[in-house]
CSV table of C-alpha atoms in Angstrom, one decimal:
chain,number,residue,atom,x,y,z
E,1,MET,CA,-130.2,141.0,-33.2
E,2,THR,CA,-127.4,139.8,-34.1
E,3,SER,CA,-126.6,137.1,-36.9
E,4,LEU,CA,-124.4,135.0,-37.1
E,5,PHE,CA,-123.3,136.1,-40.5
E,6,GLN,CA,-122.4,139.3,-39.4
E,7,SER,CA,-118.4,140.6,-39.7
E,8,TYR,CA,-116.8,140.5,-36.0
E,9,GLU,CA,-113.1,142.5,-34.9
E,10,LEU,CA,-111.5,139.9,-32.5
E,11,GLY,CA,-108.5,141.7,-31.7
E,12,ASP,CA,-106.5,142.5,-34.9
E,13,LEU,CA,-108.4,140.3,-36.8
E,14,THR,CA,-111.8,140.7,-38.9
E,15,LEU,CA,-113.9,138.0,-39.1
E,16,PRO,CA,-116.3,137.7,-41.8
E,17,ASN,CA,-119.4,135.9,-39.9
E,18,ARG,CA,-119.3,134.6,-36.0
E,19,VAL,CA,-119.1,130.4,-37.0
E,20,VAL,CA,-116.1,129.2,-35.0
E,21,MET,CA,-114.6,125.8,-35.3
E,22,ALA,CA,-114.1,125.0,-32.1
E,23,PRO,CA,-111.0,122.3,-31.0
E,24,MET,CA,-111.1,118.9,-31.8
E,25,THR,CA,-108.6,116.4,-30.9
E,26,ARG,CA,-107.7,113.8,-34.3
E,27,VAL,CA,-105.1,111.9,-33.4
E,28,ARG,CA,-104.0,112.8,-36.9
E,29,ALA,CA,-100.2,113.8,-36.2
E,30,ALA,CA,-96.9,112.4,-37.6
E,31,ALA,CA,-94.1,110.8,-34.9
E,32,GLY,CA,-92.8,113.0,-32.9
E,33,GLY,CA,-95.8,115.0,-32.9
E,34,LEU,CA,-95.6,116.5,-36.3
E,35,ALA,CA,-98.3,118.2,-38.2
E,36,THR,CA,-99.2,116.8,-41.6
E,37,PRO,CA,-100.2,117.4,-45.0
E,38,SER,CA,-103.2,115.9,-44.4
E,39,MET,CA,-104.0,118.5,-41.5
E,40,ALA,CA,-103.5,120.8,-43.9
E,41,THR,CA,-106.0,119.4,-46.5
E,42,TYR,CA,-108.7,119.5,-43.4
E,43,TYR,CA,-108.0,123.2,-41.7
E,44,ALA,CA,-107.9,124.4,-45.6
E,45,GLN,CA,-111.4,122.6,-46.1
E,46,ARG,CA,-112.9,124.2,-43.2
E,47,ALA,CA,-111.3,127.9,-44.1
E,48,THR,CA,-114.8,129.3,-44.1
E,49,ALA,CA,-115.4,130.1,-40.3
E,50,GLY,CA,-115.2,133.0,-39.0
E,51,LEU,CA,-112.3,131.7,-37.2
E,52,ILE,CA,-110.3,128.1,-36.7
E,53,VAL,CA,-109.2,127.0,-33.2
E,54,THR,CA,-107.2,124.0,-33.7
E,55,GLU,CA,-107.1,120.5,-31.9
E,56,GLY,CA,-105.0,121.0,-28.3
E,57,VAL,CA,-101.3,121.0,-28.9
E,58,GLN,CA,-98.9,120.3,-26.4
E,59,PRO,CA,-96.7,123.0,-25.1
E,60,SER,CA,-93.9,120.6,-23.5
E,61,LEU,CA,-93.0,116.3,-24.3
E,62,ILE,CA,-95.0,116.0,-20.3
E,63,GLY,CA,-98.4,117.9,-21.8
E,64,GLN,CA,-98.8,115.4,-23.9
E,65,SER,CA,-101.9,114.0,-23.1
E,66,ASN,CA,-102.7,111.3,-25.8
E,67,PRO,CA,-101.0,110.1,-28.8
E,68,GLY,CA,-101.2,111.1,-32.3
E,69,THR,CA,-101.4,114.6,-30.9
E,70,PRO,CA,-99.2,117.0,-32.6
E,71,GLY,CA,-96.7,119.4,-29.9
E,72,LEU,CA,-95.6,123.3,-30.2
E,73,HIS,CA,-92.5,122.8,-28.1
E,74,THR,CA,-89.5,121.7,-30.7
E,75,GLU,CA,-87.8,123.7,-33.8
E,76,GLU,CA,-89.9,120.5,-36.1
E,77,GLN,CA,-92.7,120.9,-35.1
E,78,GLN,CA,-92.6,124.2,-35.3
E,79,ALA,CA,-92.0,124.2,-39.1
E,80,SER,CA,-94.0,121.3,-39.5
E,81,TRP,CA,-97.1,123.5,-38.4
E,82,GLN,CA,-96.1,126.4,-41.0
E,83,PRO,CA,-97.9,124.1,-44.1
E,84,VAL,CA,-101.1,124.3,-42.2
E,85,THR,CA,-101.2,127.7,-41.3
E,86,ASP,CA,-100.0,128.9,-44.9
E,87,ALA,CA,-103.3,126.6,-46.4
E,88,VAL,CA,-105.9,128.4,-44.2
E,89,HIS,CA,-104.3,131.4,-44.9
E,90,THR,CA,-104.4,131.0,-48.3
E,91,ASN,CA,-107.9,129.6,-48.8
E,92,GLY,CA,-109.1,133.2,-47.1
E,93,GLY,CA,-109.2,132.1,-43.1
E,94,ARG,CA,-108.1,132.9,-40.0
E,95,VAL,CA,-106.4,129.9,-37.7
E,96,PHE,CA,-105.7,130.1,-33.4
E,97,ALA,CA,-103.4,126.9,-32.1
E,98,GLN,CA,-105.3,125.4,-28.9
E,99,LEU,CA,-102.3,125.2,-26.3
E,100,MET,CA,-103.5,121.7,-23.7
E,101,HIS,CA,-101.2,120.3,-21.3
E,102,GLY,CA,-102.6,117.4,-20.2
E,103,GLY,CA,-101.5,117.4,-16.5
E,104,ARG,CA,-102.5,113.9,-14.7
E,105,VAL,CA,-104.6,113.3,-18.2
E,106,SER,CA,-101.6,111.4,-19.6
E,107,HIS,CA,-99.3,108.3,-19.1
E,108,PRO,CA,-96.3,107.1,-18.9
E,109,ASP,CA,-96.8,105.0,-22.2
E,110,THR,CA,-97.5,108.1,-23.9
E,111,THR,CA,-94.9,110.7,-22.4
E,112,GLY,CA,-91.7,108.1,-21.6
E,113,THR,CA,-92.9,110.0,-17.8
E,114,GLN,CA,-94.7,110.3,-15.4
E,115,PRO,CA,-97.6,113.3,-15.7
E,116,VAL,CA,-97.4,115.8,-13.2
E,117,GLY,CA,-100.6,117.6,-11.7
E,118,PRO,CA,-101.3,120.2,-8.6
E,119,SER,CA,-101.3,117.2,-6.8
E,120,ALA,CA,-101.6,113.4,-6.4
E,121,VAL,CA,-105.0,112.4,-7.1
E,122,PRO,CA,-106.0,110.8,-10.2
E,123,ALA,CA,-107.8,111.1,-13.0
E,124,VAL,CA,-111.2,109.3,-13.0
E,125,GLY,CA,-111.2,107.1,-15.9
E,126,ASP,CA,-109.1,105.3,-18.3
E,127,VAL,CA,-106.5,107.5,-20.3
E,128,PHE,CA,-105.6,106.8,-23.7
E,129,THR,CA,-102.4,104.9,-24.8
E,130,PRO,CA,-100.5,103.8,-27.5
E,131,THR,CA,-101.4,100.4,-26.6
E,132,GLY,CA,-105.1,101.1,-26.0
E,133,PRO,CA,-106.8,102.5,-22.9
E,134,GLN,CA,-105.4,102.1,-19.6
E,135,PRO,CA,-106.3,103.5,-15.9
E,136,ALA,CA,-105.0,107.2,-15.2
E,137,PRO,CA,-101.8,106.8,-13.0
E,138,VAL,CA,-101.9,108.3,-9.9
E,139,PRO,CA,-99.4,111.7,-11.1
E,140,ARG,CA,-96.6,114.0,-9.5
E,141,ALA,CA,-97.1,117.1,-7.4
E,142,LEU,CA,-95.5,119.5,-8.5
E,143,GLU,CA,-93.4,121.2,-5.7
E,144,THR,CA,-94.2,125.3,-5.8
E,145,SER,CA,-90.1,126.5,-7.5
E,146,GLU,CA,-91.6,124.0,-10.6
E,147,VAL,CA,-95.4,125.5,-11.1
E,148,PRO,CA,-94.0,128.8,-13.1
E,149,GLU,CA,-92.2,126.6,-15.4
E,150,HIS,CA,-95.1,124.7,-16.5
E,151,ALA,CA,-96.8,128.0,-16.8
E,152,ARG,CA,-94.4,129.9,-19.0
E,153,SER,CA,-94.7,126.4,-21.5
E,154,TYR,CA,-97.8,128.3,-22.4
E,155,GLY,CA,-95.7,131.2,-23.9
E,156,ASP,CA,-93.4,129.6,-25.0
E,157,ALA,CA,-95.7,127.2,-27.3
E,158,ALA,CA,-97.4,130.4,-27.8
E,159,ARG,CA,-93.7,131.9,-29.6
E,160,ARG,CA,-93.7,128.9,-31.7
E,161,ALA,CA,-97.4,128.7,-32.8
E,162,VAL,CA,-96.8,132.7,-34.0
E,163,ALA,CA,-92.8,131.8,-35.9
E,164,ALA,CA,-95.0,129.1,-37.5
E,165,GLY,CA,-97.4,131.8,-38.8
E,166,PHE,CA,-100.8,131.3,-36.9
E,167,ASP,CA,-102.8,134.3,-36.2
E,168,GLY,CA,-102.7,133.4,-32.3
E,169,VAL,CA,-103.6,131.0,-29.5
E,170,GLU,CA,-106.1,129.9,-27.3
E,171,LEU,CA,-105.1,128.1,-23.6
E,172,HIS,CA,-107.4,124.8,-23.0
E,173,GLY,CA,-108.1,125.8,-19.5
E,174,ALA,CA,-110.9,123.3,-19.7
E,175,ASN,CA,-112.2,119.8,-19.7
E,176,GLY,CA,-110.3,118.6,-16.7
E,177,TYR,CA,-106.4,119.3,-18.6
E,178,LEU,CA,-104.1,120.9,-16.4
E,179,ILE,CA,-105.2,124.6,-15.6
E,180,SER,CA,-108.5,122.8,-15.5
E,181,GLN,CA,-107.2,120.9,-12.5
E,182,PHE,CA,-105.7,123.8,-10.8
E,183,LEU,CA,-109.0,125.6,-11.0
E,184,SER,CA,-110.7,122.1,-9.3
E,185,SER,CA,-111.2,122.4,-5.8
E,186,ASN,CA,-110.7,117.8,-5.4
E,187,ALA,CA,-107.7,117.5,-8.0
E,188,ASN,CA,-106.0,120.8,-6.5
E,189,LEU,CA,-105.8,120.2,-2.5
E,190,ARG,CA,-102.3,122.6,-2.2
E,191,THR,CA,-102.0,124.5,0.3
E,192,ASP,CA,-99.3,126.9,-1.2
E,193,ARG,CA,-100.1,130.4,-3.3
E,194,TYR,CA,-101.6,127.9,-6.0
E,195,GLY,CA,-104.1,126.2,-3.8
E,196,GLY,CA,-107.1,126.5,-1.4
E,197,SER,CA,-109.2,130.0,-2.0
E,198,VAL,CA,-110.4,131.5,-5.1
E,199,ALA,CA,-107.6,133.9,-5.4
E,200,HIS,CA,-105.4,130.6,-5.4
E,201,ARG,CA,-106.6,128.2,-7.3
E,202,ILE,CA,-106.9,130.8,-10.2
E,203,SER,CA,-103.6,131.8,-10.0
E,204,PHE,CA,-102.1,128.9,-12.4
E,205,ALA,CA,-104.4,130.1,-15.1
E,206,VAL,CA,-103.1,133.8,-14.7
E,207,GLU,CA,-100.1,132.7,-15.0
E,208,ALA,CA,-100.3,130.7,-18.1
E,209,VAL,CA,-102.1,133.3,-19.7
E,210,SER,CA,-99.9,136.2,-18.5
E,211,ALA,CA,-96.8,134.4,-20.0
E,212,THR,CA,-99.0,134.2,-23.4
E,213,VAL,CA,-100.1,137.8,-23.2
E,214,GLU,CA,-96.5,138.6,-22.7
E,215,ALA,CA,-95.0,136.0,-25.6
E,216,VAL,CA,-97.4,137.3,-28.4
E,217,GLY,CA,-99.8,140.2,-27.3
E,218,ALA,CA,-103.4,140.1,-25.6
E,219,ALA,CA,-104.7,140.8,-29.1
E,220,ARG,CA,-103.4,136.7,-30.1
E,221,THR,CA,-104.2,135.5,-27.2
E,222,GLY,CA,-107.5,133.6,-26.0
E,223,ILE,CA,-108.8,131.0,-23.0
E,224,ARG,CA,-111.5,128.4,-23.1
E,225,LEU,CA,-113.6,127.0,-19.8
E,226,SER,CA,-116.0,125.1,-18.5
E,227,PRO,CA,-117.2,126.5,-15.8
E,228,ALA,CA,-118.9,123.2,-13.7
E,229,GLY,CA,-117.6,121.1,-16.5
E,230,THR,CA,-116.8,117.3,-14.0
E,231,PHE,CA,-114.3,116.5,-17.2
E,232,TRP,CA,-112.1,113.3,-15.5
E,233,GLY,CA,-113.1,113.7,-12.3
E,234,VAL,CA,-113.0,117.3,-11.6
E,235,ARG,CA,-115.2,118.9,-9.2
E,236,GLU,CA,-114.9,123.2,-8.1
E,237,SER,CA,-116.8,125.1,-5.6
E,238,GLU,CA,-117.9,128.3,-5.7
E,239,VAL,CA,-118.4,128.2,-9.0
E,240,THR,CA,-119.7,131.6,-10.0
E,241,GLU,CA,-117.3,133.1,-7.5
E,242,LEU,CA,-114.3,131.0,-9.0
E,243,TYR,CA,-115.0,132.3,-12.5
E,244,THR,CA,-115.9,136.3,-12.2
E,245,ALA,CA,-112.5,136.3,-9.9
E,246,LEU,CA,-111.1,134.7,-13.3
E,247,LEU,CA,-112.9,137.0,-15.7
E,248,GLY,CA,-111.7,139.7,-13.6
E,249,GLU,CA,-107.8,138.8,-13.8
E,250,LEU,CA,-108.6,138.1,-17.7
E,251,ALA,CA,-110.4,142.0,-18.8
E,252,ARG,CA,-107.1,142.9,-17.0
E,253,LEU,CA,-105.0,141.0,-19.4
E,254,GLU,CA,-107.2,142.0,-21.9
E,255,VAL,CA,-107.0,139.3,-23.6
E,256,ALA,CA,-108.9,138.2,-27.2
E,257,TYR,CA,-111.8,136.7,-26.1
E,258,VAL,CA,-112.8,133.7,-23.3
E,259,HIS,CA,-114.4,130.5,-24.9
E,260,ILE,CA,-116.9,129.1,-22.7
E,261,GLU,CA,-118.6,125.9,-23.0
E,262,ALA,CA,-122.3,125.7,-21.4
E,263,THR,CA,-121.1,123.2,-19.1
E,264,ALA,CA,-123.2,125.1,-16.4
E,265,ASP,CA,-126.5,126.2,-16.0
E,266,GLU,CA,-127.6,128.6,-18.1
E,267,GLU,CA,-128.0,130.9,-15.3
E,268,VAL,CA,-124.1,130.9,-14.6
E,269,LEU,CA,-123.2,131.5,-18.2
E,270,VAL,CA,-125.2,134.7,-18.6
E,271,ALA,CA,-124.1,136.3,-15.4
E,272,LEU,CA,-120.3,135.2,-16.3
E,273,ARG,CA,-121.3,136.5,-19.9
E,274,ARG,CA,-122.4,139.5,-17.7
E,275,ALA,CA,-119.0,139.5,-15.8
E,276,TRP,CA,-116.8,139.4,-18.8
E,277,PRO,CA,-116.5,142.5,-20.9
E,278,GLY,CA,-114.4,141.4,-24.0
E,279,ALA,CA,-115.0,138.6,-26.4
E,280,LEU,CA,-117.4,135.8,-25.8
E,281,ILE,CA,-117.0,132.6,-28.0
E,282,MET,CA,-119.6,130.0,-26.7
E,283,ASN,CA,-120.2,126.8,-27.1
E,284,PRO,CA,-123.6,125.4,-27.1
E,285,VAL,CA,-123.4,121.8,-26.4
E,286,LEU,CA,-121.9,119.5,-24.2
E,287,PRO,CA,-118.4,118.3,-26.0
E,288,MET,CA,-119.4,114.1,-25.2
E,289,GLY,CA,-123.0,115.2,-25.2
E,290,PRO,CA,-125.0,113.4,-27.8
E,291,LYS,CA,-126.3,116.6,-30.1
E,292,GLN,CA,-124.7,118.8,-32.7
E,293,THR,CA,-124.6,122.6,-32.1
E,294,GLY,CA,-127.2,123.6,-34.5
E,295,ARG,CA,-128.8,127.0,-36.3
E,296,SER,CA,-131.0,127.5,-33.0
E,297,ASP,CA,-128.4,127.2,-30.8
E,298,ALA,CA,-126.3,129.6,-32.1
E,299,ASP,CA,-129.1,132.0,-32.1
E,300,HIS,CA,-130.0,131.8,-28.9
E,301,TRP,CA,-126.8,131.7,-27.4
E,302,LEU,CA,-126.4,135.5,-29.6
E,303,GLY,CA,-129.4,136.5,-28.4
E,304,LEU,CA,-127.8,136.2,-24.8
E,305,GLY,CA,-125.2,138.3,-25.4
E,306,ALA,CA,-122.6,135.9,-27.0
E,307,ASP,CA,-120.3,137.1,-29.7
E,308,LEU,CA,-119.4,134.5,-31.2
E,309,ILE,CA,-120.6,130.3,-31.8
E,310,SER,CA,-118.2,127.9,-31.5
E,311,PHE,CA,-119.5,124.5,-33.4
E,312,GLY,CA,-117.2,121.2,-33.0
E,313,ARG,CA,-118.7,117.6,-33.9
E,314,ALA,CA,-121.2,119.5,-37.1
E,315,PHE,CA,-117.9,121.2,-38.3
E,316,ILE,CA,-116.2,117.1,-38.5
E,317,ALA,CA,-118.2,116.1,-41.1
E,318,ASN,CA,-119.5,119.6,-43.2
E,319,PRO,CA,-116.7,121.5,-44.0
E,320,ASP,CA,-118.5,123.9,-46.0
E,321,LEU,CA,-120.6,124.1,-42.2
E,322,VAL,CA,-120.7,127.7,-42.6
E,323,GLU,CA,-122.9,127.8,-45.9
E,324,ARG,CA,-124.9,125.3,-44.8
E,325,LEU,CA,-126.2,127.1,-42.2
E,326,ARG,CA,-126.8,130.1,-44.3
E,327,THR,CA,-128.8,128.2,-46.9
E,328,GLY,CA,-130.3,125.7,-44.8
E,329,VAL,CA,-129.3,122.9,-46.3
E,330,PRO,CA,-129.1,120.3,-43.1
E,331,ILE,CA,-126.0,119.5,-41.6
E,332,ALA,CA,-124.1,116.0,-42.2
E,333,PRO,CA,-123.8,113.5,-39.5
E,334,VAL,CA,-120.1,113.0,-38.9
E,335,ASP,CA,-119.2,109.3,-38.6
E,336,GLU,CA,-117.9,108.7,-35.0
E,337,ALA,CA,-116.2,105.4,-35.8
E,338,THR,CA,-113.5,107.7,-38.0
E,339,TYR,CA,-112.6,110.0,-34.8
E,340,TYR,CA,-109.9,108.7,-33.7
E,341,GLN,CA,-109.3,106.3,-36.2
E,342,GLY,CA,-106.3,107.5,-38.3
E,343,GLY,CA,-106.0,108.5,-41.8
E,344,ASP,CA,-107.8,110.3,-44.5
E,345,ALA,CA,-111.3,108.0,-44.0
E,346,GLY,CA,-113.4,109.9,-41.6
E,347,TYR,CA,-111.0,113.2,-42.0
E,348,LEU,CA,-110.8,114.4,-45.7
E,349,THR,CA,-113.9,112.2,-47.2
E,350,TYR,CA,-116.6,114.3,-45.7
E,351,PRO,CA,-117.8,116.2,-49.3
E,352,ALA,CA,-119.1,119.6,-49.5
E,353,HIS,CA,-122.8,119.8,-50.2
E,354,GLN,CA,-123.1,120.7,-54.2
E,355,TYR,CA,-124.9,124.4,-54.0
E,356,GLY,CA,-127.4,125.0,-57.3
E,357,ALA,CA,-126.8,121.4,-58.4
C-alpha cells in the first residue's frame, strides 16, 4: 500500500512525502493585502510538508472576501510574497499560492464596492467585515461580457505568484466562493452560456483554469473542489455528472492536481477518483467539522486511490506535523480562539516536539 512518507512526482516537483498543508485563512496580512515577516516564519516552520498551499489570496480587490487577507494583484503585494517563498525554499519546502475570489461572499465595507456573483442571490449567513460580522449583501450579477475578466484575474494573479517565487498556484473552486458559485444550481440562476446546464455551469471554472494554465503552465496549476458542499448556502444539482464533466475538462488541460474535500458521500468521491486520471489530493474531513485529520484518515484515503493527503487544522498547532505522523507522537490540539485574532500568538508560538529528549 502507498505510504504517506513515500516521495511523489507532482508536475515538475519532487515531493519528499505525501503530506500537504491545506490552505487556511489566518487573517494576518498587513494593510493593503501585504504578506508579512510573520507569515514568512509561519510557512517556513511548516516546510517539511511535501507541499504547502497558502491561505486564500485574492486575485483582485473585488475578489477579497475577508479583511486581513493577502492579495496578488499589485506590484507591492507581489514583492511582499518574495520573502515568504524564499523562507520556505530556504527550509527545503515547496509552496503554491491559493487564489481565492470570494464573489458574493464579501462586503462593501471590506472592498469599497458591491460584491459580484453569477446572480443577484446573497450568500447565507454573516460575512466578516472590518467592524465585525454583517449579513451577506446581495451581489451584483455579472454581465456576460464581464465574466471573462474575472476568469482572467486568476491567470493574472498566477503570473504574479510565480514572479514572487511560488512553485505554482491552486485555484479555490470550493467552499461557496466564486468558482463554486458558478458551479452551483441555486447561486447561479443564469440563462446565458455560464448557467443552467452542467456544461454551462462548469464554463467559468474551465475558463479560469485555462487562463491560469496559459499564464504559468499546467504543471504549476491545481484546483480545489468541494463536491456537494453547502458552504455559504450553495447547492449543486447533478453532483456526479457536474464534477465528472469538470474533471474531464481539467484532464484535457492536464493540470498538476485536483484537491478534493470530503464533502460528498464516499461512494461519490471514489467515483470521482476513478474519473480523474491525474494527481489527487484528498482532504479527508469537513473544514468546519470538529475533527482534525489524523494518520488513520490519511491511510484510509491512500488506500482508496488518493495520491496525497492534505491536513488543515493539524498543521496550525503542529509545525512538525510530518514527523509527528511518522513517529506517532500525538497531534497537539489547536486553540481555536487564535484562528483569526491577528498577531503572533497562536500563529508562531506552537512548539515542535522535542524528539529524543
